[in-house]
Tab-separated table of C-alpha atoms and ligand atoms in Angstrom:
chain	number	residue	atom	x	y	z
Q	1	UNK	CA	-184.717	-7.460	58.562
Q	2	UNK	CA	-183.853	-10.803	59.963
Q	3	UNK	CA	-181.632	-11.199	62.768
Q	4	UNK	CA	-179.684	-14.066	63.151
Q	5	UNK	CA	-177.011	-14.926	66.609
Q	6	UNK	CA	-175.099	-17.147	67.585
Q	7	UNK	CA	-171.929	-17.866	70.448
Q	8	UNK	CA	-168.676	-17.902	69.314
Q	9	UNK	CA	-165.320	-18.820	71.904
Q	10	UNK	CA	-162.403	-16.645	71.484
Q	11	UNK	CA	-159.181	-18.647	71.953
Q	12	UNK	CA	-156.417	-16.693	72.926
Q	13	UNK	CA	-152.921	-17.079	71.685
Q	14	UNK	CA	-151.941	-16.778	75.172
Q	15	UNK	CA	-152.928	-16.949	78.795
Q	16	UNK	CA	-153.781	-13.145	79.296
Q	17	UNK	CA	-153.702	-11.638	82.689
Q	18	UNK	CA	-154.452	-8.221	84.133
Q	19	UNK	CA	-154.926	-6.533	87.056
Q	20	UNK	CA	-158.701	-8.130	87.787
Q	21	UNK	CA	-157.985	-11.684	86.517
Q	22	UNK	CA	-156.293	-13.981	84.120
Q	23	UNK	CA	-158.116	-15.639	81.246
Q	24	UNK	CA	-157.801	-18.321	78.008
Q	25	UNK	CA	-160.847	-17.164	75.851
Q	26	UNK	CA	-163.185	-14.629	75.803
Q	27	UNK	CA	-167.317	-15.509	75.150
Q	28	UNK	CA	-168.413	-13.163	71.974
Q	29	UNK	CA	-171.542	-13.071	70.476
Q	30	UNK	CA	-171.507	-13.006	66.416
Q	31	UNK	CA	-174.430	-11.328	64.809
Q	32	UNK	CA	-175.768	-11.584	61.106
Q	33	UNK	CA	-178.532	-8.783	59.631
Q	34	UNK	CA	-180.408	-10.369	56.993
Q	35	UNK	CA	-182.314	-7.987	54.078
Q	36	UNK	CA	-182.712	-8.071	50.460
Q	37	UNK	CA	-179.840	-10.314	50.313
Q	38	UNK	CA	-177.322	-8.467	52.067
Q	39	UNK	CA	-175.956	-9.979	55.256
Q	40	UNK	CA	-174.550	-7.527	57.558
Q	41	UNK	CA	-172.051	-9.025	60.406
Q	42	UNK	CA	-171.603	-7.842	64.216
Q	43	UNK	CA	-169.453	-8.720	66.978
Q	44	UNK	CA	-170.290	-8.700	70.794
Q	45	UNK	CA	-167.142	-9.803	73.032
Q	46	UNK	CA	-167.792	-10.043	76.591
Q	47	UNK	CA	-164.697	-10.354	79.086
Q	48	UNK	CA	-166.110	-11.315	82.474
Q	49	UNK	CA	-165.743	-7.794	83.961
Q	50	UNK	CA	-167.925	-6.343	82.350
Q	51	UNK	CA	-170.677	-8.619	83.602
Q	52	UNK	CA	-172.118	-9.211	80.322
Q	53	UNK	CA	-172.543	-13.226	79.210
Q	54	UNK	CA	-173.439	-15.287	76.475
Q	55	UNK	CA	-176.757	-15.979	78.472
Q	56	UNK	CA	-177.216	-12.489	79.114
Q	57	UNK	CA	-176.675	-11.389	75.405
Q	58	UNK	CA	-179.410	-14.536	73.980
Q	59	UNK	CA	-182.107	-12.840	76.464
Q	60	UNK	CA	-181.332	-9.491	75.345
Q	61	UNK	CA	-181.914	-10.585	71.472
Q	62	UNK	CA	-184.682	-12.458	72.733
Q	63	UNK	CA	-186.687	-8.566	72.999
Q	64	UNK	CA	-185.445	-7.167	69.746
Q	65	UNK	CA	-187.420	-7.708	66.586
Q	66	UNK	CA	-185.923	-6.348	63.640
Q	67	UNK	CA	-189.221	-7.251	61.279
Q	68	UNK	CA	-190.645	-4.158	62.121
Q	69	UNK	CA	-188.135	-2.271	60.367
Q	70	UNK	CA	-188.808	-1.972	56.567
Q	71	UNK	CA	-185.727	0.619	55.806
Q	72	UNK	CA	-182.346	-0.325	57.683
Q	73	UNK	CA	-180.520	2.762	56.494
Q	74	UNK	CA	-182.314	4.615	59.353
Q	75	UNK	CA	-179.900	3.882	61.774
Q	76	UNK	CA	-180.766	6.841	64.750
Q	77	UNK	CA	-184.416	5.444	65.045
Q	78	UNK	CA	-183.472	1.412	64.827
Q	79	UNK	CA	-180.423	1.949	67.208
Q	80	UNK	CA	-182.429	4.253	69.816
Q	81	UNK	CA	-185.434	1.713	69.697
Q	82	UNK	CA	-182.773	-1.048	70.758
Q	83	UNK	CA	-180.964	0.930	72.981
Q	84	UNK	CA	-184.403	1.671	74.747
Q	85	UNK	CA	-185.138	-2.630	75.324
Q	86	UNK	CA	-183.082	-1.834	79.040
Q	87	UNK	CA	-180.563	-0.748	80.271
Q	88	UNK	CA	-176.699	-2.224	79.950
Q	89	UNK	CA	-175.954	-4.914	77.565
Q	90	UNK	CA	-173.308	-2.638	75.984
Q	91	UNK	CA	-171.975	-5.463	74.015
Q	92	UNK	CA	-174.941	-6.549	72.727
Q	93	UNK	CA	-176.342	-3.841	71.402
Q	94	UNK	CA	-172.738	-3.001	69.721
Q	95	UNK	CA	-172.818	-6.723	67.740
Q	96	UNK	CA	-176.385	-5.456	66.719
Q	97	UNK	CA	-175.138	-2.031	66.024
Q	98	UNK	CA	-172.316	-3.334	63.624
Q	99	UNK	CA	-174.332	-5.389	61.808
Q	100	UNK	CA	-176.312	-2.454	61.138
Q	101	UNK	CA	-173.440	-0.331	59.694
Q	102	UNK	CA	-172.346	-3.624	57.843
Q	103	UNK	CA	-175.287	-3.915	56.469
Q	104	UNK	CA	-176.242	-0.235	55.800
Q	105	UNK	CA	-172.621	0.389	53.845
Q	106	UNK	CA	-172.635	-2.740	51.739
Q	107	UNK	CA	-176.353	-1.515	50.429
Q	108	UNK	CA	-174.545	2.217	49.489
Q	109	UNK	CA	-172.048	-0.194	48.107
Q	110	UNK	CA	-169.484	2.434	50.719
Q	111	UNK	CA	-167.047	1.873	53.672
Q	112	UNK	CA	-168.019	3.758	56.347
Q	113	UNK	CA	-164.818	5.782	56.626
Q	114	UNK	CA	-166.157	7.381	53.202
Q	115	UNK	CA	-169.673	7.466	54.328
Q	116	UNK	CA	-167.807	9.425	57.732
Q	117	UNK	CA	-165.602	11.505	55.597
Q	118	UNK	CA	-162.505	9.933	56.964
Q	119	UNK	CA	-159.099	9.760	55.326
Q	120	UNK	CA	-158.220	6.194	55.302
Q	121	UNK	CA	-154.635	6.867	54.744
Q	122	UNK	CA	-154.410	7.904	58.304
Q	123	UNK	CA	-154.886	5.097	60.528
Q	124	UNK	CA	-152.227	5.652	63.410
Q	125	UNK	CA	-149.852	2.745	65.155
Q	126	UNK	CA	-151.674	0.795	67.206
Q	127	UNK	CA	-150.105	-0.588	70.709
Q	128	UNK	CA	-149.567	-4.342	71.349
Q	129	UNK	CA	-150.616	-5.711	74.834
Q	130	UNK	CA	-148.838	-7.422	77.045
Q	131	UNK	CA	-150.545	-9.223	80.027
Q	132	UNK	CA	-148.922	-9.580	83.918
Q	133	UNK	CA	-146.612	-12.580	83.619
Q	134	UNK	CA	-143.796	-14.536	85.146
Q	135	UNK	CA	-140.243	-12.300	83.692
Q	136	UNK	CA	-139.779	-15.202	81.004
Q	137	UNK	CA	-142.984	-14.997	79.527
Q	138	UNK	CA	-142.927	-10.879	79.478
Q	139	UNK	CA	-139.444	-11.401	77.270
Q	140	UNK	CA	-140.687	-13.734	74.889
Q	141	UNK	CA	-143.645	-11.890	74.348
Q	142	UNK	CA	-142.013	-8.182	73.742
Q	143	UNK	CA	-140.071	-10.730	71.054
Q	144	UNK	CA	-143.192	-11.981	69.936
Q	145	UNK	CA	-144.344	-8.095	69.315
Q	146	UNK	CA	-141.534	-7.255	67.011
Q	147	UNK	CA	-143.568	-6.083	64.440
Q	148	UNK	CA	-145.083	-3.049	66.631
Q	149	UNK	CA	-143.458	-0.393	67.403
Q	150	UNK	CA	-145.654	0.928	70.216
Q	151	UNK	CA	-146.143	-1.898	73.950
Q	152	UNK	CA	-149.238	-1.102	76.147
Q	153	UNK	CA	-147.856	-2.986	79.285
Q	154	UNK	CA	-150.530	-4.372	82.139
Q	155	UNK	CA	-149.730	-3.265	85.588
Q	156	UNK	CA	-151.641	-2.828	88.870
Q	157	UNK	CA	-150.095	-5.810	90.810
Q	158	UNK	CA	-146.788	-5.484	93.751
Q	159	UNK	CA	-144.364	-6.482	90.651
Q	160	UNK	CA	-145.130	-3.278	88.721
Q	161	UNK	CA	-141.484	-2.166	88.625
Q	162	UNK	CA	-139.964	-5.160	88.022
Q	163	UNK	CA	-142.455	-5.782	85.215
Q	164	UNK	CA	-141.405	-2.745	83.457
Q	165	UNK	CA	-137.519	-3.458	84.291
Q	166	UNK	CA	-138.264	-6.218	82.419
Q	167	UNK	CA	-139.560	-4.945	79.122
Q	168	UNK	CA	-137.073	-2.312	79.380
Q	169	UNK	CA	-133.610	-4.943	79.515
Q	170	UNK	CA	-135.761	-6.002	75.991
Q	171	UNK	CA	-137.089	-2.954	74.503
Q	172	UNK	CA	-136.447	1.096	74.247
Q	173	UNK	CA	-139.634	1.618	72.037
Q	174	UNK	CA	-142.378	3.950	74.079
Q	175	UNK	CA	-144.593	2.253	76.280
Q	176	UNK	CA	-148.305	3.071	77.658
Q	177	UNK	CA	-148.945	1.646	80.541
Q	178	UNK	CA	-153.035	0.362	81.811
Q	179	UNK	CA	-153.649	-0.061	85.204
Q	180	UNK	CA	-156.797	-1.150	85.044
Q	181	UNK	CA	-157.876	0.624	88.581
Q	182	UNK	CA	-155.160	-1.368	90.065
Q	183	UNK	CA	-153.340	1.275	91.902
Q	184	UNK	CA	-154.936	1.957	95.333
Q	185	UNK	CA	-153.441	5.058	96.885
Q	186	UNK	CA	-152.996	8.597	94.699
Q	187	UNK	CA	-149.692	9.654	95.862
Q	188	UNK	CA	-148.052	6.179	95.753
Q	189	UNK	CA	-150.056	6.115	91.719
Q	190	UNK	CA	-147.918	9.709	91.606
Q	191	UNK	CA	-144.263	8.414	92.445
Q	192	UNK	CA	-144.987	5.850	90.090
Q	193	UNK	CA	-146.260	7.991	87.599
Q	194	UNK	CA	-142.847	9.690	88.178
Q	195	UNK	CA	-141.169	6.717	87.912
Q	196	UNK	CA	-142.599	5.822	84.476
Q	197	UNK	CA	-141.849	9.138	82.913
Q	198	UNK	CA	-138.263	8.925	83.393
Q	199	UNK	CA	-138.623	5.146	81.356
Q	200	UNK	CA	-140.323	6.519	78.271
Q	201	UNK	CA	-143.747	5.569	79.487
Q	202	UNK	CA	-146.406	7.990	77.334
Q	203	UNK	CA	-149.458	7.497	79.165
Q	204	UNK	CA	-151.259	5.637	82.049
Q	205	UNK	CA	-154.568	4.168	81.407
Q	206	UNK	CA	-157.149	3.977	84.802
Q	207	UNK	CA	-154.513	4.137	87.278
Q	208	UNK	CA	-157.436	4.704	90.270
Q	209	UNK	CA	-160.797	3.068	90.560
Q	210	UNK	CA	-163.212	4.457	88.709
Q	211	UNK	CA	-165.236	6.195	91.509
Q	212	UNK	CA	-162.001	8.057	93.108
Q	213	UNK	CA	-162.757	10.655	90.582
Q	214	UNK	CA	-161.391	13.423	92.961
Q	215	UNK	CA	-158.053	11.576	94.124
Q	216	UNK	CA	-158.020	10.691	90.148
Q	217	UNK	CA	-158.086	14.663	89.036
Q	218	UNK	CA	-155.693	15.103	92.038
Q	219	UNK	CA	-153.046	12.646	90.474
Q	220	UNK	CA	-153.740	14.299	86.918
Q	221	UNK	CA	-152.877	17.615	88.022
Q	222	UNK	CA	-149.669	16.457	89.287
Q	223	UNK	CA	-148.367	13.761	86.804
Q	224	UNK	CA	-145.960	14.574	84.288
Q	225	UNK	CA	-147.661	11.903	81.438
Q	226	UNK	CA	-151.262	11.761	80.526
Q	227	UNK	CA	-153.921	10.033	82.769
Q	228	UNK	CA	-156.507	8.394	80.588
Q	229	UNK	CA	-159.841	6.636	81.279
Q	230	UNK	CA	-161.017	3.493	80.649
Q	231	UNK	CA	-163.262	2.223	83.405
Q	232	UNK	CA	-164.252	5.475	84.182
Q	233	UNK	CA	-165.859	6.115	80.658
Q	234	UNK	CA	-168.381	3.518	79.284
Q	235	UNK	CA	-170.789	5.800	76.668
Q	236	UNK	CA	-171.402	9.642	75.848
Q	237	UNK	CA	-173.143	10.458	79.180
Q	238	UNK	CA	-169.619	9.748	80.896
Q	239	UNK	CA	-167.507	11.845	78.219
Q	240	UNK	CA	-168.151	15.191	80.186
Q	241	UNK	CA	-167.024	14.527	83.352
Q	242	UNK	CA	-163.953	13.284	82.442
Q	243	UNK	CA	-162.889	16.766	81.444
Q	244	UNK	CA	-160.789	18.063	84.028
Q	245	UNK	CA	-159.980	14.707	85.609
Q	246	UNK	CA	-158.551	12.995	82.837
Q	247	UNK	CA	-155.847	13.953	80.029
Q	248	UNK	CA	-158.422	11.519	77.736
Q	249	UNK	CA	-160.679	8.515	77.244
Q	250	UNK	CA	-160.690	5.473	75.610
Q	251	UNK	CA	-163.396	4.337	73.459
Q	252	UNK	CA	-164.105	1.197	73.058
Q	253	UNK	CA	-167.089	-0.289	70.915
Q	254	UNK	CA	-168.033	-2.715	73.412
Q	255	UNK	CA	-168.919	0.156	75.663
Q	256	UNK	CA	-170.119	2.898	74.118
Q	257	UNK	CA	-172.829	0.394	72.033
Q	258	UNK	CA	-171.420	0.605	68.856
Q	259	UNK	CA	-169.693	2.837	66.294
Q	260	UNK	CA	-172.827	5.081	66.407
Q	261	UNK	CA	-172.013	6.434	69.504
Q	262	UNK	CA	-168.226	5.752	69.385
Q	263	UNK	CA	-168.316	8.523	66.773
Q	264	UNK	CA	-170.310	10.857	69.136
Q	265	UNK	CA	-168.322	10.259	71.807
Q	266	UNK	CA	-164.813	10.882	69.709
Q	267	UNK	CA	-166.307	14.254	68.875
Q	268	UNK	CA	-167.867	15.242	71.904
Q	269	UNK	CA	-164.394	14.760	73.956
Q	270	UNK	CA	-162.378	16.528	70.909
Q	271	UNK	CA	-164.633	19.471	72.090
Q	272	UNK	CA	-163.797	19.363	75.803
Q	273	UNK	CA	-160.056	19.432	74.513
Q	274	UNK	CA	-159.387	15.971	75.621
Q	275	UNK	CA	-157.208	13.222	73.727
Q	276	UNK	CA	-158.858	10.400	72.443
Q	277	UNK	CA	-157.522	6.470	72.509
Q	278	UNK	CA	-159.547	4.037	70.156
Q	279	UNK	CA	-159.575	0.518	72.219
Q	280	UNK	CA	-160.954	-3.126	72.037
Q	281	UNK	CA	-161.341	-6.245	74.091
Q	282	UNK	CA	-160.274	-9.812	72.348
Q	283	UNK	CA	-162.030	-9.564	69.703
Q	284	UNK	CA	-162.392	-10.858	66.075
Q	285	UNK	CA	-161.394	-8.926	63.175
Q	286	UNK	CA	-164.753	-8.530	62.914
Q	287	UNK	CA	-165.413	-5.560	65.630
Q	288	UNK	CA	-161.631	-4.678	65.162
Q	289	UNK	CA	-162.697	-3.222	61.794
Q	290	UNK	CA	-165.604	-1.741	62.874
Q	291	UNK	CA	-162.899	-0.150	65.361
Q	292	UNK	CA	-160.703	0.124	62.318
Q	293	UNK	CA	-163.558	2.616	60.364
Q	294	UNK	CA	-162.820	5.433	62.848
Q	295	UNK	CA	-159.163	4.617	63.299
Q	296	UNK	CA	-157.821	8.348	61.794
Q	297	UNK	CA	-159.901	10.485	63.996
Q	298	UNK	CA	-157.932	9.484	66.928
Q	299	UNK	CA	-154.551	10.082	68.661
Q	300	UNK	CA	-153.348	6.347	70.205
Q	301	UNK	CA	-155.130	3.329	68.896
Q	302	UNK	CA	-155.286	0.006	71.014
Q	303	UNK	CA	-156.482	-2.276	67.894
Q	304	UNK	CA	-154.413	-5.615	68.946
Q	305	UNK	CA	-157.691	-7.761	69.558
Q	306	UNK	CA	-157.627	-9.717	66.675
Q	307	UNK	CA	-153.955	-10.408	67.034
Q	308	UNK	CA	-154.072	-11.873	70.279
Q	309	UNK	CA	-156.240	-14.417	69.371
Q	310	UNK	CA	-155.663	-17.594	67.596
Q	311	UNK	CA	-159.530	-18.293	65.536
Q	312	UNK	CA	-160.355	-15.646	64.152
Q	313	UNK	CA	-163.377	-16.146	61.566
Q	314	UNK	CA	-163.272	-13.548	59.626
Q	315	UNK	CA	-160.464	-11.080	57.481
Q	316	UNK	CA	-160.553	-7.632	57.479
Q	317	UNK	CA	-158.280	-4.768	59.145
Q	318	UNK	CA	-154.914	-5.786	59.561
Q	319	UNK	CA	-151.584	-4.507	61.129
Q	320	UNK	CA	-148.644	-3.763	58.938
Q	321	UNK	CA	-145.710	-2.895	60.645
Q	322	UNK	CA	-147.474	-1.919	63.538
Q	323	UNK	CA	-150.079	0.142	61.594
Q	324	UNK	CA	-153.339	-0.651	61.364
Q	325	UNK	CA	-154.119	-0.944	57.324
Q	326	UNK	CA	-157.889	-0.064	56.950
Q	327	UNK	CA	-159.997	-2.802	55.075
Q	328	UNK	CA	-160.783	-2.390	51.789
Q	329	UNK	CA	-164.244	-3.927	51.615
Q	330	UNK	CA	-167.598	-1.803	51.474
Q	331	UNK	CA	-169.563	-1.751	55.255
Q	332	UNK	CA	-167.254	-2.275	57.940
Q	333	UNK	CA	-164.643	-4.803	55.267
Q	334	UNK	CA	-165.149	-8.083	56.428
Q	335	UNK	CA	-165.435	-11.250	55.134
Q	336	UNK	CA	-166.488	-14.202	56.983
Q	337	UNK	CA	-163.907	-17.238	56.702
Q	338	UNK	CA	-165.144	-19.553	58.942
Q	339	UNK	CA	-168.553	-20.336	61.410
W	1	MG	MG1	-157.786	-0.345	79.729
């Protein structure tokens, strides 16, 4: 198998800001997996905060050799190998871990929601996001999101009720709310919490830091909406002790490594009885219909990546009146339109 990388800018549509920082473009990572002339494509996107880089990414593909593997439908041993090279590098190891999947479904000539079992007649609503921003930007961009019927709204700064005052004066569909750890004090997160419920506010998303896990299952046991984790969950290891302090998780393939263990980790928290939300950074439609595979097995999706961004190389999953519409190519149903 030949492995083949190379950097790719994200442009965003718009200046995107949350509670840790305010960005223009995101660096990714595009991957191609080369065998018996199938290419299989992967996505790695790396926002800052996750201290992954392009630099980071090159050294880590630097130490994995693909030659040695003669059969790439054995996914466990190829993916625990690479997992093995060291530690971190989440996002690496996903853009080499959907290439894999590409690769491996195109050869059964399958999508992988058939190769999973999955009914792809029921992928949910997915949110769209809207950064912090100036009261004139918010509006236009709940105008901009008529087509969705669900808004995931940013907050974690002092302007967090006149944010969602806002997109209220614009909107009455539900909104979900990410904090992004922004919140510093657990009975202030509470009467805000409170607050939100009474606006038709569903969920909040990593109101705490992710450390404050006491002070987090504090707030969950007294909040009348679901408290899900974002930070606080990277991969499967993290899954169990979120039970108890958390209503649910969000997965996201740029954490857990891929959709290997995104799978793993959708079951293992079905298990423990917790809700599951299927996320994404800015990414292509690449990774968003990797994303897109596992879409049905969970209860909130968070699939907006690829329409927050204005070069997109590649067509696959797509939104539909705020529905994500599953690909209908074989792998994970992309094609590449542009380098
Ligand atoms: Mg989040």
């Amino acid at each position: 198998m030949v492995l083949r990388h190379s950097p790719y800018t994200i442009e965003l549509k718009r200046r995107f800001t949350l509670s840790s920082g305010s960005r223009t473009t995101t660096p990714a990572v595009i991957v191609e997996l080369e065998q018996d002339g199938i290419v299989g494509y992967g996505e790695g996107a790396m926002p800052p905060y996750l201290g992954e880089s392009l630099q980071s990414a090159e050294a880590f593909f630097a130490k994995v050799d693909m030659s040695k593997y003669r059969d790439p439908s054995r996914r466990d041993e190829i993916l625990d190998d690479i997992d093995r090279i060291a530690p971190g590098n989440n996002a690496a190891k996903a853009a080499i871990d959907i290439a894999l999947h590409d690769w491996v479904g195109k050869a059964m000539g399958q999508p992988w929601h058939r190769i999973l079992g999955i009914d792809p007649g029921k992928t949910p609503l997915t949110s769209f996001t809207i950064g912090m921003d100036t009261p004139e930007a918010i509006r236009q961009v709940v105008a901009d999101a008529d087509g969705f019927q669900i808004l995931k709204v940013k907050l974690g700064s002092e302007n967090d009720q006149e944010i969602i005052t806002t997109v209220r004066e614009c909107t009455d569909k539900p909104l979900r709310v990410d904090v992004n750890q922004g919140w510093k004090d657990a009975r202030q997160a509470l009467s805000l919490c409170e607050w939100l419920a009474d606006r038709n506010v569903e969920l909040v998303e990593q109101p705490l830091p992710a450390q404050r896990g006491e002070e987090m299952a504090w707030l969950r046991s007294h909040s009348p909406i679901p408290i899900i984790a974002d930070e606080s969950v990277l991969r499967l290891e993290d899954v169990k002790r979120c039970a108890g302090v958390f209503d649910g998780i969000n997965v996201k393939l740029m954490k857990s490594t891929g959709m290997r263990e995104a799978y793993s980790m959708i079951m293992l928290a079905r298990s423990l009885g917790l809700k599951i939300m299927l996320g994404c950074m800015t990414e292509t439609s690449c990774a968003i219909s990797a994303a897109a595979q596992l879409s049905p097995l969970v209860d909130w999706a968070d699939l907006d990546g690829a329409a927050l961004i204005k070069n997109d190389p590649f067509v696959g999953a797509t939104i539909v009146d705020g529905r994500i519409v599953m690909p209908k190519g074989n792998g994970i149903g992309v094609t590449r339109i542009s380098s």
